[in-house]
């Protein structure tokens, strides 16, 4: 489904972007309409593109069925596919109401390096990823519990050690 | 051509590959950033301070430390070149999340906020190089964090040194972290 640039002008991310750049962008992205309940991305499916939500609302569901958050117009979902085309979806995303998305494929950035709409998408992505890292760091700090000394219990079998917080912090910070 | 910057550029691209990235472009980015030579113990940035710069570690090693709720300092890890340090403060204007200290002699290139802002908004090759380098680095960070939260195997990353003790984390806490990674909430 082709996308008209006027569908993008309503999003804050594209404020100030020249119409010519939005028009050029629309030659490389396409629209996708989702009915309420329809799945956009299935967990563990190959990740080949990302979607910019234009209207409606999406929800994110993890493997155990727990819905962990909503996505609103202007938000980008599935962005990992823009960096790793061999990856897989780490959550299921579905439409809570009839929704419309702009599908973005990884090659967009190489094809339109000087397009201001693409610059806007990249800046939007930076902010989104930074927010997620900060949120994870904040949760990590809340759960930080220094190891308490335990009294020895002769005869008790040794319990398997749980994942160390230090190891998790290392990985959160991208160095594990 | 600056040989050391060119080799540093190639190392950065090997660590953080991105579409359209070339050693020439990364070298051009590095050339815009003044060099800062650190001695052992020099503090590059402090936890909870406001950051007006990010750093590209070109040589040497730095230690990353963090305070716990009691105010005790914990060594989280050490970073060796090449690596990016402090970029979140430029992206979202929030305070520094850790303290970074040189562990032995080290060399960084400093990208200040003014240069960052100019490049990040710019539809030029230099701007694209900066944005995409940062995106590649943040993507790797998120991937590793998600793997940690879901206990999946991590991809290998060369050049890292791990030191220190461990603390305990409960299973339910890792799901909270996973939620934060997915939604930013």
mmCIF file of C-alpha atoms in Angstrom:
data_model
loop_
_atom_site.group_PDB
_atom_site.id
_atom_site.type_symbol
_atom_site.label_atom_id
_atom_site.label_comp_id
_atom_site.label_asym_id
_atom_site.label_seq_id
_atom_site.Cartn_x
_atom_site.Cartn_y
_atom_site.Cartn_z
ATOM 1 C CA UNK A 1 0.000 0.000 0.000
ATOM 2 C CA UNK A 2 1.593 3.284 -1.066
ATOM 3 C CA UNK A 3 1.907 6.044 1.478
ATOM 4 C CA UNK A 4 1.100 9.697 0.955
ATOM 5 C CA UNK A 5 3.554 12.138 2.590
ATOM 6 C CA UNK A 6 0.667 13.941 4.264
ATOM 7 C CA UNK A 7 0.286 10.880 6.520
ATOM 8 C CA UNK A 8 3.731 11.611 7.942
ATOM 9 C CA UNK A 9 3.390 15.347 8.558
ATOM 10 C CA UNK A 10 1.165 14.771 11.583
ATOM 11 C CA UNK A 11 3.986 13.060 13.484
ATOM 12 C CA UNK A 12 6.158 15.232 15.761
ATOM 13 C CA UNK A 13 9.302 13.456 14.579
ATOM 14 C CA UNK A 14 8.844 14.955 11.118
ATOM 15 C CA UNK A 15 8.128 18.502 12.229
ATOM 16 C CA UNK A 16 10.096 20.884 10.023
ATOM 17 C CA UNK A 17 11.022 18.256 7.457
ATOM 18 C CA UNK A 18 10.589 19.592 3.924
ATOM 19 C CA UNK A 19 7.730 18.043 1.966
ATOM 20 C CA UNK A 20 10.152 17.126 -0.816
ATOM 21 C CA UNK A 21 12.079 14.913 1.597
ATOM 22 C CA UNK A 22 8.897 13.308 2.903
ATOM 23 C CA UNK A 23 7.774 12.672 -0.655
ATOM 24 C CA UNK A 24 11.099 11.029 -1.442
ATOM 25 C CA UNK A 25 10.843 8.922 1.719
ATOM 26 C CA UNK A 26 7.408 7.701 0.696
ATOM 27 C CA UNK A 27 8.925 6.196 -2.444
ATOM 28 C CA UNK A 28 10.856 3.785 -0.218
ATOM 29 C CA UNK A 29 8.394 2.999 2.555
ATOM 30 C CA UNK A 30 4.957 1.485 2.258
ATOM 31 C CA UNK A 31 1.867 1.522 4.383
ATOM 32 C CA UNK A 32 0.348 -1.400 6.216
ATOM 33 C CA UNK A 33 -3.123 -1.460 7.684
ATOM 34 C CA UNK A 34 -3.813 -3.654 10.735
ATOM 35 C CA UNK A 35 -7.202 -4.706 11.993
ATOM 36 C CA UNK A 36 -7.850 -4.856 15.726
ATOM 37 C CA UNK A 37 -6.201 -7.989 17.130
ATOM 38 C CA UNK A 38 -4.026 -8.526 14.072
ATOM 39 C CA UNK A 39 -0.413 -9.441 14.781
ATOM 40 C CA UNK A 40 2.217 -7.160 13.305
ATOM 41 C CA UNK A 41 5.260 -9.117 14.525
ATOM 42 C CA UNK A 42 5.311 -12.623 15.989
ATOM 43 C CA UNK A 43 7.894 -13.450 18.644
ATOM 44 C CA UNK A 44 10.848 -15.415 17.262
ATOM 45 C CA UNK A 45 9.873 -14.693 13.657
ATOM 46 C CA UNK A 46 12.642 -13.370 11.374
ATOM 47 C CA UNK A 47 13.132 -9.637 11.849
ATOM 48 C CA UNK A 48 13.360 -7.972 8.454
ATOM 49 C CA UNK A 49 11.805 -4.536 8.857
ATOM 50 C CA UNK A 50 10.600 -1.953 11.344
ATOM 51 C CA UNK A 51 7.312 -0.074 11.523
ATOM 52 C CA UNK A 52 6.493 3.510 12.321
ATOM 53 C CA UNK A 53 3.031 3.690 13.862
ATOM 54 C CA UNK A 54 0.962 6.357 12.097
ATOM 55 C CA UNK A 55 -2.400 5.861 13.751
ATOM 56 C CA UNK A 56 -4.094 3.510 16.192
ATOM 57 C CA UNK A 57 -2.353 1.621 18.981
ATOM 58 C CA UNK A 58 -0.168 -1.449 19.308
ATOM 59 C CA UNK A 59 0.686 -3.622 22.297
ATOM 60 C CA UNK A 60 3.821 -5.602 23.115
ATOM 61 C CA UNK A 61 3.464 -9.105 24.518
ATOM 62 C CA UNK A 62 6.303 -11.255 25.847
ATOM 63 C CA UNK A 63 6.627 -15.032 25.621
ATOM 64 C CA UNK A 64 4.648 -15.794 28.755
ATOM 65 C CA UNK A 65 1.662 -13.872 27.410
ATOM 66 C CA UNK A 66 2.186 -10.845 29.610
ATOM 67 C CA UNK A 67 1.398 -7.559 27.867
ATOM 68 C CA UNK A 68 4.178 -5.228 28.868
ATOM 69 C CA UNK A 69 3.401 -1.961 27.151
ATOM 70 C CA UNK A 70 1.642 -0.012 24.440
ATOM 71 C CA UNK A 71 2.916 1.846 21.415
ATOM 72 C CA UNK A 72 1.347 5.078 20.235
ATOM 73 C CA UNK A 73 1.428 7.001 16.945
ATOM 74 C CA UNK A 74 4.902 8.288 16.204
ATOM 75 C CA UNK A 75 6.685 5.381 17.854
ATOM 76 C CA UNK A 76 8.948 2.995 15.992
ATOM 77 C CA UNK A 77 8.693 -0.736 16.639
ATOM 78 C CA UNK A 78 10.941 -3.580 15.558
ATOM 79 C CA UNK A 79 13.963 -1.348 15.088
ATOM 80 C CA UNK A 80 16.423 -4.176 15.801
ATOM 81 C CA UNK A 81 15.762 -5.377 12.256
ATOM 82 C CA UNK A 82 17.335 -2.189 10.936
ATOM 83 C CA UNK A 83 20.694 -3.260 12.367
ATOM 84 C CA UNK A 84 20.610 -7.028 12.334
ATOM 85 C CA UNK A 85 18.849 -8.571 9.367
ATOM 86 C CA UNK A 86 19.612 -12.071 10.658
ATOM 87 C CA UNK A 87 17.880 -11.510 13.982
ATOM 88 C CA UNK A 88 14.493 -12.619 15.248
ATOM 89 C CA UNK A 89 11.659 -10.791 16.971
ATOM 90 C CA UNK A 90 11.975 -10.807 20.764
ATOM 91 C CA UNK A 91 8.315 -10.041 21.425
ATOM 92 C CA UNK A 92 4.882 -10.210 19.775
ATOM 93 C CA UNK A 93 3.367 -6.914 18.666
ATOM 94 C CA UNK A 94 -0.322 -6.705 17.838
ATOM 95 C CA UNK A 95 -2.943 -4.054 17.110
ATOM 96 C CA UNK A 96 -5.188 -3.092 20.013
ATOM 97 C CA UNK A 97 -7.351 -1.123 17.586
ATOM 98 C CA UNK A 98 -7.383 -0.629 13.811
ATOM 99 C CA UNK A 99 -3.969 0.847 13.056
ATOM 100 C CA UNK A 100 -1.799 2.073 10.231
ATOM 101 C CA UNK A 101 1.979 1.746 9.987
ATOM 102 C CA UNK A 102 4.747 2.802 7.649
ATOM 103 C CA UNK A 103 7.046 -0.139 6.976
ATOM 104 C CA UNK A 104 10.737 0.757 6.969
ATOM 105 C CA UNK A 105 13.341 -1.574 5.521
ATOM 106 C CA UNK A 106 17.053 -1.534 6.487
ATOM 107 C CA UNK A 107 18.321 -0.424 3.087
ATOM 108 C CA UNK A 108 16.464 2.888 3.455
ATOM 109 C CA UNK A 109 19.353 4.442 5.347
ATOM 110 C CA UNK A 110 21.933 3.539 2.712
ATOM 111 C CA UNK A 111 19.659 4.683 -0.118
ATOM 112 C CA UNK A 112 18.742 8.084 1.328
ATOM 113 C CA UNK A 113 21.685 9.269 3.453
ATOM 114 C CA UNK A 114 20.950 12.976 2.890
ATOM 115 C CA UNK A 115 17.177 12.902 3.252
ATOM 116 C CA UNK A 116 15.968 15.003 6.186
ATOM 117 C CA UNK A 117 13.095 12.635 6.894
ATOM 118 C CA UNK A 118 15.611 9.796 7.279
ATOM 119 C CA UNK A 119 17.676 12.027 9.583
ATOM 120 C CA UNK A 120 14.526 12.528 11.642
ATOM 121 C CA UNK A 121 13.959 8.786 11.859
ATOM 122 C CA UNK A 122 17.555 8.195 12.970
ATOM 123 C CA UNK A 123 17.310 10.903 15.635
ATOM 124 C CA UNK A 124 14.025 9.426 16.796
ATOM 125 C CA UNK A 125 15.675 6.020 17.030
ATOM 126 C CA UNK A 126 18.573 7.374 19.059
ATOM 127 C CA UNK A 127 16.204 8.900 21.582
ATOM 128 C CA UNK A 128 14.104 5.743 21.800
ATOM 129 C CA UNK A 129 17.075 3.441 22.300
ATOM 130 C CA UNK A 130 18.634 5.753 24.868
ATOM 131 C CA UNK A 131 15.359 5.830 26.787
ATOM 132 C CA UNK A 132 15.195 2.038 26.852
ATOM 133 C CA UNK A 133 18.750 1.707 28.097
ATOM 134 C CA UNK A 134 18.154 4.290 30.802
ATOM 135 C CA UNK A 135 14.963 2.526 31.884
ATOM 136 C CA UNK A 136 16.767 -0.792 32.108
ATOM 137 C CA UNK A 137 19.569 0.832 34.122
ATOM 138 C CA UNK A 138 17.032 2.350 36.486
ATOM 139 C CA UNK A 139 15.327 -1.011 37.028
ATOM 140 C CA UNK A 140 18.709 -2.599 37.584
ATOM 141 C CA UNK A 141 19.626 -0.058 40.254
ATOM 142 C CA UNK A 142 16.361 -0.739 42.056
ATOM 143 C CA UNK A 143 17.122 -4.425 42.252
ATOM 144 C CA UNK A 144 20.746 -4.076 43.318
ATOM 145 C CA UNK A 145 21.134 -6.146 46.451
ATOM 146 C CA UNK A 146 24.687 -6.718 47.737
ATOM 147 C CA UNK A 147 25.318 -10.371 48.522
ATOM 148 C CA UNK A 148 24.516 -11.047 52.181
ATOM 149 C CA UNK A 149 26.860 -13.353 54.138
ATOM 150 C CA UNK A 150 25.210 -16.656 54.951
ATOM 151 C CA UNK A 151 25.820 -18.873 57.933
ATOM 152 C CA UNK A 152 27.425 -22.200 56.948
ATOM 153 C CA UNK A 153 25.022 -25.142 56.935
ATOM 154 C CA UNK A 154 27.008 -28.394 57.069
ATOM 155 C CA UNK A 155 25.419 -31.208 55.142
ATOM 156 C CA UNK A 156 23.245 -29.027 52.952
ATOM 157 C CA UNK A 157 23.740 -29.481 49.220
ATOM 158 C CA UNK A 158 25.161 -26.459 47.481
ATOM 159 C CA UNK A 159 22.497 -24.541 45.556
ATOM 160 C CA UNK A 160 23.220 -23.461 42.011
ATOM 161 C CA UNK A 161 24.282 -19.845 41.941
ATOM 162 C CA UNK A 162 21.808 -17.402 40.425
ATOM 163 C CA UNK A 163 22.784 -15.015 37.698
ATOM 164 C CA UNK A 164 25.071 -12.414 39.217
ATOM 165 C CA UNK A 165 23.893 -8.815 39.245
ATOM 166 C CA UNK A 166 27.343 -7.733 38.214
ATOM 167 C CA UNK A 167 27.164 -9.919 35.141
ATOM 168 C CA UNK A 168 23.765 -8.509 34.283
ATOM 169 C CA UNK A 169 24.967 -4.942 34.751
ATOM 170 C CA UNK A 170 27.916 -5.689 32.502
ATOM 171 C CA UNK A 171 25.585 -6.857 29.826
ATOM 172 C CA UNK A 172 23.152 -3.973 30.288
ATOM 173 C CA UNK A 173 26.033 -1.572 29.793
ATOM 174 C CA UNK A 174 27.033 -3.500 26.711
ATOM 175 C CA UNK A 175 30.277 -4.962 27.876
ATOM 176 C CA UNK A 176 29.323 -8.504 28.927
ATOM 177 C CA UNK B 1 46.128 10.544 5.947
ATOM 178 C CA UNK B 2 46.675 10.121 9.656
ATOM 179 C CA UNK B 3 47.805 6.537 10.080
ATOM 180 C CA UNK B 4 46.776 6.227 13.691
ATOM 181 C CA UNK B 5 43.325 7.719 13.045
ATOM 182 C CA UNK B 6 42.856 5.489 10.031
ATOM 183 C CA UNK B 7 43.699 2.357 11.978
ATOM 184 C CA UNK B 8 41.449 3.552 14.808
ATOM 185 C CA UNK B 9 38.651 4.121 12.303
ATOM 186 C CA UNK B 10 39.001 0.622 10.942
ATOM 187 C CA UNK B 11 38.932 -0.796 14.466
ATOM 188 C CA UNK B 12 35.795 1.197 15.297
ATOM 189 C CA UNK B 13 34.032 -0.037 12.173
ATOM 190 C CA UNK B 14 35.014 -3.612 12.995
ATOM 191 C CA UNK B 15 33.505 -3.233 16.473
ATOM 192 C CA UNK B 16 30.414 -1.289 15.350
ATOM 193 C CA UNK B 17 29.684 -2.007 11.703
ATOM 194 C CA UNK B 18 26.910 0.006 10.087
ATOM 195 C CA UNK B 19 25.487 0.492 6.612
ATOM 196 C CA UNK B 20 27.424 3.030 4.616
ATOM 197 C CA UNK B 21 30.279 3.182 7.076
ATOM 198 C CA UNK B 22 33.747 3.681 5.625
ATOM 199 C CA UNK B 23 37.118 4.219 7.329
ATOM 200 C CA UNK B 24 37.366 7.567 5.557
ATOM 201 C CA UNK B 25 34.123 8.830 7.021
ATOM 202 C CA UNK B 26 34.892 7.599 10.520
ATOM 203 C CA UNK B 27 38.354 9.113 10.292
ATOM 204 C CA UNK B 28 36.758 12.402 9.275
ATOM 205 C CA UNK B 29 34.540 12.225 12.337
ATOM 206 C CA UNK B 30 37.483 11.512 14.624
ATOM 207 C CA UNK B 31 39.411 14.417 13.129
ATOM 208 C CA UNK B 32 36.670 16.776 14.349
ATOM 209 C CA UNK B 33 37.235 15.620 17.928
ATOM 210 C CA UNK B 34 40.189 16.914 19.936
ATOM 211 C CA UNK B 35 42.504 14.330 21.402
ATOM 212 C CA UNK B 36 42.726 13.952 25.175
ATOM 213 C CA UNK B 37 45.565 11.994 26.742
ATOM 214 C CA UNK B 38 44.763 10.469 30.113
ATOM 215 C CA UNK B 39 47.076 9.365 32.893
ATOM 216 C CA UNK B 40 46.366 6.537 35.273
ATOM 217 C CA UNK B 41 43.600 7.602 37.651
ATOM 218 C CA UNK B 42 42.339 10.539 35.584
ATOM 219 C CA UNK B 43 38.562 10.819 35.859
ATOM 220 C CA UNK B 44 36.916 11.066 32.466
ATOM 221 C CA UNK B 45 33.389 11.567 33.785
ATOM 222 C CA UNK B 46 31.606 11.259 37.104
ATOM 223 C CA UNK B 47 28.387 9.469 37.972
ATOM 224 C CA UNK B 48 25.414 11.817 38.385
ATOM 225 C CA UNK B 49 27.164 14.753 36.754
ATOM 226 C CA UNK B 50 25.771 16.485 33.679
ATOM 227 C CA UNK B 51 27.585 15.446 30.551
ATOM 228 C CA UNK B 52 28.499 17.850 27.774
ATOM 229 C CA UNK B 53 30.835 15.476 25.970
ATOM 230 C CA UNK B 54 31.144 11.926 24.782
ATOM 231 C CA UNK B 55 34.390 10.103 24.242
ATOM 232 C CA UNK B 56 35.816 7.688 21.739
ATOM 233 C CA UNK B 57 38.416 5.493 23.386
ATOM 234 C CA UNK B 58 41.255 4.982 20.919
ATOM 235 C CA UNK B 59 43.969 3.544 23.109
ATOM 236 C CA UNK B 60 44.303 2.150 26.589
ATOM 237 C CA UNK B 61 41.790 1.112 29.158
ATOM 238 C CA UNK B 62 39.266 2.738 31.481
ATOM 239 C CA UNK B 63 37.409 1.435 34.520
ATOM 240 C CA UNK B 64 33.659 1.903 34.876
ATOM 241 C CA UNK B 65 32.416 2.209 38.455
ATOM 242 C CA UNK B 66 29.036 2.775 40.031
ATOM 243 C CA UNK B 67 27.708 3.613 43.481
ATOM 244 C CA UNK B 68 25.203 1.367 45.187
ATOM 245 C CA UNK B 69 22.398 2.555 47.478
ATOM 246 C CA UNK B 70 24.789 2.602 50.433
ATOM 247 C CA UNK B 71 27.284 4.798 48.594
ATOM 248 C CA UNK B 72 29.846 2.054 48.132
ATOM 249 C CA UNK B 73 31.760 2.025 44.843
ATOM 250 C CA UNK B 74 31.635 -1.072 42.700
ATOM 251 C CA UNK B 75 33.862 -1.769 39.737
ATOM 252 C CA UNK B 76 31.526 -2.833 36.960
ATOM 253 C CA UNK B 77 33.958 -3.470 34.184
ATOM 254 C CA UNK B 78 36.882 -2.169 32.210
ATOM 255 C CA UNK B 79 36.662 -0.950 28.636
ATOM 256 C CA UNK B 80 39.472 -1.255 26.134
ATOM 257 C CA UNK B 81 39.801 0.501 22.799
ATOM 258 C CA UNK B 82 37.910 0.938 20.602
ATOM 259 C CA UNK B 83 34.790 1.971 22.436
ATOM 260 C CA UNK B 84 32.298 4.776 22.880
ATOM 261 C CA UNK B 85 31.795 6.353 26.295
ATOM 262 C CA UNK B 86 29.231 8.797 27.609
ATOM 263 C CA UNK B 87 27.032 9.085 24.531
ATOM 264 C CA UNK B 88 23.715 8.810 26.391
ATOM 265 C CA UNK B 89 24.280 12.141 28.103
ATOM 266 C CA UNK B 90 24.468 13.860 24.719
ATOM 267 C CA UNK B 91 21.461 12.014 23.310
ATOM 268 C CA UNK B 92 19.005 12.527 26.152
ATOM 269 C CA UNK B 93 20.597 15.236 28.352
ATOM 270 C CA UNK B 94 20.321 13.004 31.412
ATOM 271 C CA UNK B 95 23.023 12.668 34.033
ATOM 272 C CA UNK B 96 25.967 10.304 33.820
ATOM 273 C CA UNK B 97 25.094 6.751 34.869
ATOM 274 C CA UNK B 98 28.607 5.754 35.968
ATOM 275 C CA UNK B 99 32.087 7.069 36.722
ATOM 276 C CA UNK B 100 34.828 6.369 34.216
ATOM 277 C CA UNK B 101 38.485 6.454 35.267
ATOM 278 C CA UNK B 102 41.625 5.811 33.223
ATOM 279 C CA UNK B 103 43.324 2.576 34.195
ATOM 280 C CA UNK B 104 46.816 3.307 32.963
ATOM 281 C CA UNK B 105 47.626 5.689 30.099
ATOM 282 C CA UNK B 106 44.754 6.140 27.680
ATOM 283 C CA UNK B 107 43.817 8.249 24.677
ATOM 284 C CA UNK B 108 40.314 9.437 23.819
ATOM 285 C CA UNK B 109 38.816 11.758 21.248
ATOM 286 C CA UNK B 110 36.314 14.211 22.686
ATOM 287 C CA UNK B 111 33.057 15.002 20.910
ATOM 288 C CA UNK B 112 31.442 17.996 22.566
ATOM 289 C CA UNK B 113 27.746 18.777 22.641
ATOM 290 C CA UNK B 114 28.002 21.586 20.125
ATOM 291 C CA UNK B 115 29.663 19.369 17.527
ATOM 292 C CA UNK B 116 27.309 16.514 18.359
ATOM 293 C CA UNK B 117 24.221 18.700 17.910
ATOM 294 C CA UNK B 118 25.483 20.146 14.646
ATOM 295 C CA UNK B 119 26.316 16.769 13.167
ATOM 296 C CA UNK B 120 23.340 14.876 14.489
ATOM 297 C CA UNK B 121 20.856 17.199 12.809
ATOM 298 C CA UNK B 122 22.888 17.376 9.600
ATOM 299 C CA UNK B 123 21.862 15.560 6.387
ATOM 300 C CA UNK B 124 25.505 15.078 5.435
ATOM 301 C CA UNK B 125 27.823 12.107 5.259
ATOM 302 C CA UNK B 126 29.493 13.206 8.508
ATOM 303 C CA UNK B 127 26.156 13.502 10.256
ATOM 304 C CA UNK B 128 25.023 10.128 8.968
ATOM 305 C CA UNK B 129 28.293 8.565 10.121
ATOM 306 C CA UNK B 130 27.854 9.865 13.667
ATOM 307 C CA UNK B 131 24.192 8.901 13.917
ATOM 308 C CA UNK B 132 24.726 5.436 12.532
ATOM 309 C CA UNK B 133 27.803 4.760 14.661
ATOM 310 C CA UNK B 134 25.812 5.695 17.748
ATOM 311 C CA UNK B 135 22.851 3.604 16.631
ATOM 312 C CA UNK B 136 25.099 0.595 16.050
ATOM 313 C CA UNK B 137 26.616 0.980 19.518
ATOM 314 C CA UNK B 138 23.254 1.399 21.247
ATOM 315 C CA UNK B 139 21.804 -1.527 19.331
ATOM 316 C CA UNK B 140 24.624 -3.774 20.535
ATOM 317 C CA UNK B 141 24.068 -2.568 24.079
ATOM 318 C CA UNK B 142 20.353 -3.329 23.911
ATOM 319 C CA UNK B 143 20.939 -6.730 22.340
ATOM 320 C CA UNK B 144 23.299 -7.729 25.105
ATOM 321 C CA UNK B 145 20.984 -6.421 27.774
ATOM 322 C CA UNK B 146 18.062 -8.336 26.335
ATOM 323 C CA UNK B 147 20.150 -11.500 26.143
ATOM 324 C CA UNK B 148 21.090 -11.021 29.783
ATOM 325 C CA UNK B 149 17.490 -10.472 30.850
ATOM 326 C CA UNK B 150 16.289 -13.552 28.975
ATOM 327 C CA UNK B 151 19.346 -15.644 29.866
ATOM 328 C CA UNK B 152 20.133 -16.359 26.247
ATOM 329 C CA UNK B 153 23.706 -16.864 25.019
ATOM 330 C CA UNK B 154 25.565 -13.622 24.368
ATOM 331 C CA UNK B 155 27.530 -12.894 21.234
ATOM 332 C CA UNK B 156 31.257 -12.759 21.874
ATOM 333 C CA UNK B 157 33.014 -9.402 22.084
ATOM 334 C CA UNK B 158 36.756 -9.211 21.981
ATOM 335 C CA UNK B 159 38.918 -6.867 23.960
ATOM 336 C CA UNK B 160 36.993 -6.871 27.256
ATOM 337 C CA UNK B 161 38.368 -7.402 30.708
ATOM 338 C CA UNK B 162 36.113 -8.605 33.491
ATOM 339 C CA UNK B 163 37.046 -8.048 37.079
ATOM 340 C CA UNK B 164 35.308 -8.103 40.417
ATOM 341 C CA UNK B 165 32.751 -9.731 42.636
ATOM 342 C CA UNK B 166 29.147 -10.643 41.965
ATOM 343 C CA UNK B 167 25.858 -9.761 43.633
ATOM 344 C CA UNK B 168 22.553 -11.584 43.600
ATOM 345 C CA UNK B 169 19.561 -10.765 41.408
ATOM 346 C CA UNK B 170 16.149 -12.342 41.632
ATOM 347 C CA UNK B 171 14.404 -13.895 38.636
ATOM 348 C CA UNK B 172 11.444 -11.507 38.800
ATOM 349 C CA UNK B 173 13.786 -8.550 38.593
ATOM 350 C CA UNK B 174 15.147 -9.690 35.260
ATOM 351 C CA UNK B 175 11.659 -9.560 33.779
ATOM 352 C CA UNK B 176 11.294 -5.942 34.910
ATOM 353 C CA UNK B 177 14.527 -5.201 33.127
ATOM 354 C CA UNK B 178 13.268 -7.001 30.037
ATOM 355 C CA UNK B 179 10.129 -4.889 30.068
ATOM 356 C CA UNK B 180 12.192 -1.726 30.352
ATOM 357 C CA UNK B 181 14.327 -2.781 27.424
ATOM 358 C CA UNK B 182 11.276 -3.420 25.279
ATOM 359 C CA UNK B 183 9.224 -0.356 26.137
ATOM 360 C CA UNK B 184 11.445 2.198 27.823
ATOM 361 C CA UNK B 185 9.112 2.230 30.829
#
